[in-house]
Tab-separated table of C-alpha atoms in Angstrom:
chain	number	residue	atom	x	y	z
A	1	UNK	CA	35.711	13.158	14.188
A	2	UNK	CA	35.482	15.804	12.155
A	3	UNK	CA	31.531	17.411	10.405
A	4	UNK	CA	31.837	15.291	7.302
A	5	UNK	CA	32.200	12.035	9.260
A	6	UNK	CA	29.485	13.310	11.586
A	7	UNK	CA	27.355	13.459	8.162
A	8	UNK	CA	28.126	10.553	6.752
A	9	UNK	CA	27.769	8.363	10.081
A	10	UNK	CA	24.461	9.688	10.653
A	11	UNK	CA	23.403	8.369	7.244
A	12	UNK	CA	24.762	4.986	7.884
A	13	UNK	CA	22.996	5.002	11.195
A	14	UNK	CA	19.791	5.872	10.525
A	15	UNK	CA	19.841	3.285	7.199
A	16	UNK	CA	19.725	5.499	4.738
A	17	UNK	CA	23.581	4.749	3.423
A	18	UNK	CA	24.091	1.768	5.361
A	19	UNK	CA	22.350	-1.298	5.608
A	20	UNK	CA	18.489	-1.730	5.109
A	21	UNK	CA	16.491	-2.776	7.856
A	22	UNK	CA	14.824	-5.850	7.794
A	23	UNK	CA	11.404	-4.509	7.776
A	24	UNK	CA	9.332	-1.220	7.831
A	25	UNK	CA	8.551	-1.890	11.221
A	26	UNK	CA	12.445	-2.641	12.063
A	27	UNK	CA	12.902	0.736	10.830
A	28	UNK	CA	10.725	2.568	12.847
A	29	UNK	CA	11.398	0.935	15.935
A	30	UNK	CA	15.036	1.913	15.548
A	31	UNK	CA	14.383	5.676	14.915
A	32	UNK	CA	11.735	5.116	18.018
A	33	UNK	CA	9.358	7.581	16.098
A	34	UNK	CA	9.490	9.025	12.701
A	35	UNK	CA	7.856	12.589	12.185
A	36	UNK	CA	4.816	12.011	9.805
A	37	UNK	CA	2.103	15.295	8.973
A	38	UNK	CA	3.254	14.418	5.582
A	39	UNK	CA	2.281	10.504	5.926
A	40	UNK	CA	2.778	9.595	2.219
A	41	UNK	CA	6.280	11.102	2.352
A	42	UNK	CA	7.060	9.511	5.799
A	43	UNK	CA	5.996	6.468	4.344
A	44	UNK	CA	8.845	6.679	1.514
A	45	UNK	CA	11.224	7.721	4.108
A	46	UNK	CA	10.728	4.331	5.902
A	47	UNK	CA	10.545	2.504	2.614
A	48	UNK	CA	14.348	3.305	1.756
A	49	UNK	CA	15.575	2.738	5.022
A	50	UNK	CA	14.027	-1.015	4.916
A	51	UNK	CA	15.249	-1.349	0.736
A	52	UNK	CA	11.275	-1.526	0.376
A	53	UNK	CA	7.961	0.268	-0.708
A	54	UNK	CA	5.624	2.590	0.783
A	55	UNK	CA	2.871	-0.635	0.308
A	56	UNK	CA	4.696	-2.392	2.821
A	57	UNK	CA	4.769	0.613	5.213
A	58	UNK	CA	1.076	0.774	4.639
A	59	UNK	CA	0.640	-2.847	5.198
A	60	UNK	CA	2.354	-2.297	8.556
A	61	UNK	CA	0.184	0.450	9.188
A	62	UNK	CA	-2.807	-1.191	8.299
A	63	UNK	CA	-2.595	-4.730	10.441
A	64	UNK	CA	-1.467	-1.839	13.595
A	65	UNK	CA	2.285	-2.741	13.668
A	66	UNK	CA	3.294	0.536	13.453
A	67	UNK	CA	0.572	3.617	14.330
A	68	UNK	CA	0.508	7.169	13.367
A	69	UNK	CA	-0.151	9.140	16.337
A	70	UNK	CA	0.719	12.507	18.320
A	71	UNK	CA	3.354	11.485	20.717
A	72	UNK	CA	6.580	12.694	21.533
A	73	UNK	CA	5.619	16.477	20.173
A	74	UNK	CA	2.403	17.723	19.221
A	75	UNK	CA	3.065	16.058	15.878
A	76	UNK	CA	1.995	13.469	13.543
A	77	UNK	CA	4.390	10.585	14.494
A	78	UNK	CA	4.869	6.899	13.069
A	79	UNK	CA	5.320	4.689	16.438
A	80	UNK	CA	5.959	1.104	16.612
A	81	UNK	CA	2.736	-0.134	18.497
A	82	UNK	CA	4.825	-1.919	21.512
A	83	UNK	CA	6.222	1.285	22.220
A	84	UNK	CA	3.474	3.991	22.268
A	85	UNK	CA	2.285	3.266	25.978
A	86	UNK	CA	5.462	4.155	27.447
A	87	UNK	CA	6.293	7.091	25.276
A	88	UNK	CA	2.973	9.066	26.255
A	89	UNK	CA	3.822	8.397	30.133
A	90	UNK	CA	7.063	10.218	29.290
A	91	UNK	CA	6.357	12.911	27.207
A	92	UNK	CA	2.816	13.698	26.680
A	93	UNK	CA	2.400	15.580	30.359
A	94	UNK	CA	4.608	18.607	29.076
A	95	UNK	CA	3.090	18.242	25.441
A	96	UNK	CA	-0.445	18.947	26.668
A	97	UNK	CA	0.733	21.312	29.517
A	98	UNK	CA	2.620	23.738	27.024
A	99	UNK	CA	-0.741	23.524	24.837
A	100	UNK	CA	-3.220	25.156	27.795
A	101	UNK	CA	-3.190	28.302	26.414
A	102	UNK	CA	-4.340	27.100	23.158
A	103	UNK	CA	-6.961	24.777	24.393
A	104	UNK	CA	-8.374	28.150	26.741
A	105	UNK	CA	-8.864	29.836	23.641
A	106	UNK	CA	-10.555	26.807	21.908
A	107	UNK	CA	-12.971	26.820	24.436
A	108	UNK	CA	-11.829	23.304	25.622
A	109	UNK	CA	-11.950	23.678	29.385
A	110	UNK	CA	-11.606	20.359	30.790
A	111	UNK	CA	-14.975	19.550	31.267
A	112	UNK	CA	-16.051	20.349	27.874
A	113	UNK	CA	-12.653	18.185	26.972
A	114	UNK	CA	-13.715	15.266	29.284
A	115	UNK	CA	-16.790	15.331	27.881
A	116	UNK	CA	-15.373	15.262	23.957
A	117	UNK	CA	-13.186	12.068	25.113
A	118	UNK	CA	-16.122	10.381	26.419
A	119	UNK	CA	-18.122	11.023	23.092
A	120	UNK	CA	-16.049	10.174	20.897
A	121	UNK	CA	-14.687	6.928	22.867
A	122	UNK	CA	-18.018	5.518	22.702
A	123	UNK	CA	-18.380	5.983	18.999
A	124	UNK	CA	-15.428	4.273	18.218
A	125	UNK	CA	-16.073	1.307	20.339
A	126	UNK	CA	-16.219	-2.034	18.972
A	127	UNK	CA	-14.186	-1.461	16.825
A	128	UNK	CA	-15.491	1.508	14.584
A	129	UNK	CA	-13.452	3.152	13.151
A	130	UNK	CA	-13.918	6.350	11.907
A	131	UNK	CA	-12.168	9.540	10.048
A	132	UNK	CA	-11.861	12.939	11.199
A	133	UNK	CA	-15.010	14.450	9.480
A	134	UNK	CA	-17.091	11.627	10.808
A	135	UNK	CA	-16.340	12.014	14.499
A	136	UNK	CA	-17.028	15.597	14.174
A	137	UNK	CA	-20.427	14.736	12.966
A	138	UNK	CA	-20.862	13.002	16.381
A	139	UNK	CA	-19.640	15.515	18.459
A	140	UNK	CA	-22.373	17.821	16.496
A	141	UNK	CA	-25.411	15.184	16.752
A	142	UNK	CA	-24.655	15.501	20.621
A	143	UNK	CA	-24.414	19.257	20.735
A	144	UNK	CA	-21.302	19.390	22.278
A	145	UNK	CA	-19.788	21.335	19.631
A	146	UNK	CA	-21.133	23.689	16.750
A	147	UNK	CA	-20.651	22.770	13.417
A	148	UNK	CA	-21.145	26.544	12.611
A	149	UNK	CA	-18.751	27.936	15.007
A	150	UNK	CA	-15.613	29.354	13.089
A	151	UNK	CA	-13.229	27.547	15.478
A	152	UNK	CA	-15.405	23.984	15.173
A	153	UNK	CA	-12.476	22.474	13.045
A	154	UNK	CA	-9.587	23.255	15.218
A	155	UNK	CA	-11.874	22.024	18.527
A	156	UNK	CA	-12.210	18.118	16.261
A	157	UNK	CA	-8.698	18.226	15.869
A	158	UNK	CA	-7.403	19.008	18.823
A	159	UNK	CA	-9.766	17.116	21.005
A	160	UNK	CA	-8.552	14.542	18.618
A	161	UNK	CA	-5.035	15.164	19.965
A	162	UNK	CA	-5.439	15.215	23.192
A	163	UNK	CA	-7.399	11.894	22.905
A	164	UNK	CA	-4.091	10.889	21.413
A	165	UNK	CA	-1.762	12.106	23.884
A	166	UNK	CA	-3.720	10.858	26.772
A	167	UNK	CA	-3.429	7.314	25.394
A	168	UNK	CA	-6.940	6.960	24.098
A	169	UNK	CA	-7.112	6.874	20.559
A	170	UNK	CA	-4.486	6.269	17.635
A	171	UNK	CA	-4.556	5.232	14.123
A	172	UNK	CA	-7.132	2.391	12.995
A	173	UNK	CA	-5.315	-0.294	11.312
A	174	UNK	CA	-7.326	-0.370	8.570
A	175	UNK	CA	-6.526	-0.538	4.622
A	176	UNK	CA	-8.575	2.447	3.607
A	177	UNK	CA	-6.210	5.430	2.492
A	178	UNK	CA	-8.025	8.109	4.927
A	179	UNK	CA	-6.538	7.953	8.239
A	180	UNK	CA	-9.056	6.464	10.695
A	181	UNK	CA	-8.819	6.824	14.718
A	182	UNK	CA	-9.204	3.737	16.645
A	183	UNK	CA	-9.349	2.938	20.860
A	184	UNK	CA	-5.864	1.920	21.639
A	185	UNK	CA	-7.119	-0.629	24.389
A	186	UNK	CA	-8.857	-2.215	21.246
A	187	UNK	CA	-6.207	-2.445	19.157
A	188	UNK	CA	-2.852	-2.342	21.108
A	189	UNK	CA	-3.972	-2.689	24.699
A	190	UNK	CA	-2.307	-1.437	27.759
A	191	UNK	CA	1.397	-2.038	28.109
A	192	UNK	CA	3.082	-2.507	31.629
A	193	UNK	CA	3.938	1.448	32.740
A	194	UNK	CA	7.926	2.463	33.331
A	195	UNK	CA	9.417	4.552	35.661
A	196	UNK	CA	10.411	7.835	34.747
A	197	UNK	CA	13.659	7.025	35.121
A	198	UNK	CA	14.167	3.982	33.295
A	199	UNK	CA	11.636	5.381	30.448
A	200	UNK	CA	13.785	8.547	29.567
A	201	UNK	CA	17.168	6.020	29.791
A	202	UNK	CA	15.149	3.646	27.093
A	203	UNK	CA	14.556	7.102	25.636
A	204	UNK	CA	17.769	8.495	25.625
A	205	UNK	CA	19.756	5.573	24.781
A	206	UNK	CA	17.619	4.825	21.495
A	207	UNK	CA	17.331	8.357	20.532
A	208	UNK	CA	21.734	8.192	20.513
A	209	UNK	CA	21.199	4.387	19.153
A	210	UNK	CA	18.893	5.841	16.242
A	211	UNK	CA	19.857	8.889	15.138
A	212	UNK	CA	23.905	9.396	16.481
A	213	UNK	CA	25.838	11.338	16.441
A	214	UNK	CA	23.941	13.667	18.218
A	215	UNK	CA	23.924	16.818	21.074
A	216	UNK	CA	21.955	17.220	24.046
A	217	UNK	CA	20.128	20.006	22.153
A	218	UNK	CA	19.016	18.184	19.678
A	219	UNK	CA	17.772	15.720	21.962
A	220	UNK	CA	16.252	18.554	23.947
A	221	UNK	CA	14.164	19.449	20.563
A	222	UNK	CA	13.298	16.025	19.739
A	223	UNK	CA	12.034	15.171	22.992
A	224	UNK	CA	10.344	16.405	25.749
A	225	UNK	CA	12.722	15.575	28.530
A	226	UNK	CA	14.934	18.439	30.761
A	227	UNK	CA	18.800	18.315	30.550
A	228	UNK	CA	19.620	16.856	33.939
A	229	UNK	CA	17.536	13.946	32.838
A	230	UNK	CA	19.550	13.510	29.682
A	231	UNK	CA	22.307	13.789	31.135
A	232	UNK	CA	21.740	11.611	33.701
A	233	UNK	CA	20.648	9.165	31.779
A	234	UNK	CA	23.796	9.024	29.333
A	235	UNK	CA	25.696	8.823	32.771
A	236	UNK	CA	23.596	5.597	33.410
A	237	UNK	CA	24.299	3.910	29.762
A	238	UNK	CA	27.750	3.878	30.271
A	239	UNK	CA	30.087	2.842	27.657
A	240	UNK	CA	26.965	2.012	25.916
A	241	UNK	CA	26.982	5.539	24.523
A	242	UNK	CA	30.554	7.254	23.253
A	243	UNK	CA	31.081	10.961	23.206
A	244	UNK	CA	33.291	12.902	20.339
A	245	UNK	CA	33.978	16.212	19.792
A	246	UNK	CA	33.107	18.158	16.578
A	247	UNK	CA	34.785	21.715	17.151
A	248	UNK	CA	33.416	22.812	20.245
A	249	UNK	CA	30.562	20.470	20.531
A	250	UNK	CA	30.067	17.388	22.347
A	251	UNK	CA	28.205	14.808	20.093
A	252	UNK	CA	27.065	11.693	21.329
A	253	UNK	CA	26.887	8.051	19.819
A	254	UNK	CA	26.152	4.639	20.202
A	255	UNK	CA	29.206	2.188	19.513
A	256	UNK	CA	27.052	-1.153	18.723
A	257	UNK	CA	24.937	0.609	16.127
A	258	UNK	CA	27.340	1.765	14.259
A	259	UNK	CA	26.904	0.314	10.751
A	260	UNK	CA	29.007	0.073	7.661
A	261	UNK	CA	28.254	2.085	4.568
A	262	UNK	CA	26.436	-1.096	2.519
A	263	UNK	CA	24.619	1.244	0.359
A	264	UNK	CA	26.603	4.089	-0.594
A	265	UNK	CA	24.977	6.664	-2.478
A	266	UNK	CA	26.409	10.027	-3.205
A	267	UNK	CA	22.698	11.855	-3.010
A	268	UNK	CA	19.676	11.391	-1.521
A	269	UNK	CA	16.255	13.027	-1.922
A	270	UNK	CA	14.544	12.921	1.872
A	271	UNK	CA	11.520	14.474	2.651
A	272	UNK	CA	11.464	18.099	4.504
A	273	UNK	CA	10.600	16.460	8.008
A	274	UNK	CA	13.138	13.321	7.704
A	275	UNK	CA	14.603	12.127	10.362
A	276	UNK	CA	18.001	12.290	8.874
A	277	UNK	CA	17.532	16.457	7.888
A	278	UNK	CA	14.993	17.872	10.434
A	279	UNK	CA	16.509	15.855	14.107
A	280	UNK	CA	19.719	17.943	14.248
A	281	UNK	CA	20.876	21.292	15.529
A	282	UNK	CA	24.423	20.537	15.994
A	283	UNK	CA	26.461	20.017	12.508
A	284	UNK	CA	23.509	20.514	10.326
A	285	UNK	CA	24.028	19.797	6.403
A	286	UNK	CA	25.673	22.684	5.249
A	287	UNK	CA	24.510	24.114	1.966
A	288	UNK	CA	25.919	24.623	-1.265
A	289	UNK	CA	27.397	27.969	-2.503
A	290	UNK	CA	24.937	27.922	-5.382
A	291	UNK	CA	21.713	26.764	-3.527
A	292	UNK	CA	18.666	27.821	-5.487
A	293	UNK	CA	17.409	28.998	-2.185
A	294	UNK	CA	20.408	31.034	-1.183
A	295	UNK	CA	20.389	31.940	2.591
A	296	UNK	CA	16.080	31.807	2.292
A	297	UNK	CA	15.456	29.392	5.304
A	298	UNK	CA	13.091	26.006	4.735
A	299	UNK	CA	9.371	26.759	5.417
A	300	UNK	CA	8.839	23.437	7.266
A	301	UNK	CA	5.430	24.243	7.795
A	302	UNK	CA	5.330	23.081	4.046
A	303	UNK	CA	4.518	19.482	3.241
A	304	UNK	CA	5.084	17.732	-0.505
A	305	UNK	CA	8.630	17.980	-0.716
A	306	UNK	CA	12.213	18.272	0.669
A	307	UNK	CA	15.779	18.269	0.622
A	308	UNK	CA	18.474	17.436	-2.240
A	309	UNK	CA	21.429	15.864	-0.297
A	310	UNK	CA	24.701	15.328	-2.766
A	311	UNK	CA	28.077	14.511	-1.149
A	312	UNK	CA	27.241	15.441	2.662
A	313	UNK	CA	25.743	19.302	1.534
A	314	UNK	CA	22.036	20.355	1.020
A	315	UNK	CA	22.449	21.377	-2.787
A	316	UNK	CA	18.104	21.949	-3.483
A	317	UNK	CA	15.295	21.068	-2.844
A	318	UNK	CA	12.313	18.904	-4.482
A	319	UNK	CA	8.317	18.819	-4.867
A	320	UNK	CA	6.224	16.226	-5.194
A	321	UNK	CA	2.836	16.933	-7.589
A	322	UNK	CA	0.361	14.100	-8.339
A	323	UNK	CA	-1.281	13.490	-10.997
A	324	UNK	CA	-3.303	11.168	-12.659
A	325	UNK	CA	-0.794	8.883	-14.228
A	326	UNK	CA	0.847	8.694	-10.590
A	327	UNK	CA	3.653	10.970	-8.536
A	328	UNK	CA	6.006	13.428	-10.337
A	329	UNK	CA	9.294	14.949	-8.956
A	330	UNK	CA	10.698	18.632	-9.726
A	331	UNK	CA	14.303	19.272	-8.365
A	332	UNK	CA	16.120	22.968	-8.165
A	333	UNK	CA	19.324	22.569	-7.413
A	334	UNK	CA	22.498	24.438	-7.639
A	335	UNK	CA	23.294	25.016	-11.275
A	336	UNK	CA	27.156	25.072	-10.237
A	337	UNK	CA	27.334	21.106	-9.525
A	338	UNK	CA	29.002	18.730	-12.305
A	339	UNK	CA	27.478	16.618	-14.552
A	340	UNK	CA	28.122	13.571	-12.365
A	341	UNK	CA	26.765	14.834	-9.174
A	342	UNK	CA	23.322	15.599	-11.188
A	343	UNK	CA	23.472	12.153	-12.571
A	344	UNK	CA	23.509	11.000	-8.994
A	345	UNK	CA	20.910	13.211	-7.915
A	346	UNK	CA	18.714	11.484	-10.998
A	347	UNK	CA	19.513	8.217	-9.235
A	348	UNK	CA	18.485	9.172	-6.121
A	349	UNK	CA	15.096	10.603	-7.577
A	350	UNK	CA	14.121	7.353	-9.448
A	351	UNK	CA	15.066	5.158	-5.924
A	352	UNK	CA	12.352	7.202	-4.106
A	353	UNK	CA	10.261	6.925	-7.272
A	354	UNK	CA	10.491	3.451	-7.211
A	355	UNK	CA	9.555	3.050	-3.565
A	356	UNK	CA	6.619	5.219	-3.959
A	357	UNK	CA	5.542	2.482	-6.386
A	358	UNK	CA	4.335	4.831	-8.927
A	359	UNK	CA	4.684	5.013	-12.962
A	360	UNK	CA	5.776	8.440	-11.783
A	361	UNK	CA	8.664	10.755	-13.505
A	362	UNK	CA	11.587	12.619	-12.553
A	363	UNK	CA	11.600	16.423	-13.570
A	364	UNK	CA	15.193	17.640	-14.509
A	365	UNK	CA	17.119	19.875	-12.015
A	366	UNK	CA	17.346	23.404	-12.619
């Protein structure tokens, strides 16, 4: 297999070329989680995968089929609901432990953190959900924070997080646009726990299932989970999992979710923390000779935006600006591609249009 096929097969895989899921939820639960700090853009990530919109994402969202969450990294990450449980068993341990540091110089030792939990799991009960802003007006009106102390914010959120990791709180399912937290035993409930070692093969082999082809390191970066479990656990799967070399690396797939090419599509637009772009280390999109960007690396910190895929190379980038007569899209991208590949590109913009379900615009490319 050589890095093209590698490309395209990961496309095809992960739904994007091949074809759609039956549902948003379908979707997610393949990919197992789906990065999401940038939640509107995640949403229209899941939306093409399924051939749908981002309003049936959010109706998933909102009657708790899927939940937006830190798990897996300290991350926003969409989660089908029947699989958060396990996931925090598995990962959240070394998430929280590699955050101590932080949390010491938060002031969040872990009685003040106990404490926090305890506050805020009593405002949400029955039900109640509430937004960021309002639970830190409850942790005020009990004193166990300052509203006035510079580093009150970043206490909320990550007392927030760890209230997340810990298997505590997660998103509301609620309609309203602002996300809400909720008490997972209200609105999941606790799922039967998994041995380690049968949690990071379920791991493992969906991670391969999801996103293959795929190295150990990228699995390393996507999960928490040390090498001689990985590979121990592709030992287990047996010839559920195929390996194939790509120059001198070792990538790994699964052969039963392979899927044909249904949709091809010579360019996508996916959003800076896709699945497809940001999961791999190991034959990573190669970019243009003409990229507007050059050698400049991606700021991923940045949110709005993303990548300009056009036959199997990263040839721009795009932007995403709202406005009042809905969302807009600017495009740079190599001025050296033909007139066909840009009228590609154009296609790809108005399919992610169209699932944003906007009267929205496409910007020409530079």
């Amino acid at each position: 297999m050589d890095a093209e096929a590698v490309l395209a097969a990961r496309l095809s895989t992960q739904r994007l070329t091949g074809p759609p899921a039956a549902s948003a939820v379908e979707a997610v639960r393949e990919l197992l989680c789906v990065q999401a700090q940038d939640a509107p853009l995640a949403q229209a990530m899941i939306a093409l995968r399924a051939g749908t919109t981002v309003a049936a994402v959010q109706r998933a969202v909102a009657t708790g089929e899927i939940v937006r969450t830190h798990v897996l990294r300290p991350t926003w990450h969409y989660v089908a609901a029947e699989d958060l449980t396990w996931l925090l068993e598995l990962t959240s341990p070394k998430v929280e432990s590699g955050m101590a540091a932080r949390h010491r110089l938060l002031g969040l030792d872990p009685a003040r953190v106990s404490a926090g939990l305890d506050v805020i799991a009593d405002a949400l009960g029955g039900r109640n959900y509430l937004t960021r802003t309002e639970v830190g007006a409850v942790l005020t009106e009990t004193g166990l924070l300052t509203a006035e102390d510079g580093l009150f914010g970043q206490q909320v959120g990550h007392l927030l997080l760890l209230g997340e990791l810990r298997g505590l709180l997660c998103s509301a399912p609620d309609e309203r646009p602002e996300h809400r937290y909720a008490l997972v035993s209200e609105v999941i409930g606790r799922q039967p726990a998994a041995g380690r070692s049968d949690a990071v093969a379920a791991l493992v082999g969906r991670f391969v299932a999801g996103h293959g082809p795929v190295a150990l390191a990228d699995l390393q970066r996507w999960a928490k989970v040390t090498l001689t479990e990985a590979r121990a656990a592709l030992a287990g799967l047996g010839d559920r999992v195929a390996r194939v070399r790509v120059g001198e690396d070792d990538l790994w797939h699964a052969p039963d979710a392979v899927r044909p090419e249904a949709r091809p599509t010579r360019a996508l637009l996916l959003s800076t923390f896709d699945e497809a772009f940001l999961s791999y280390r190991k034959v990573p999109w190669p970019r243009s000779p003409h990229h507007p960007a050059g050698d400049d690396p991606y700021r991923f910190a940045e949110a709005g935006g993303g990548v300009v895929l056009c036959d199997l190379a990263d040839v721009g980038s795009w932007k995403r600006t709202l406005t009042r007569s809905g969302v807009n899209l600017s495009l740079k991208v190599d001025a050296s591609l033909s007139r066909t590949a840009r009228a590609a590109i154009e296609e790809a913009s108005q399919r992610l249009v169209d699932a944003i379900e906007t009267n929205g615009s496409v910007a020409p490319g530079s």
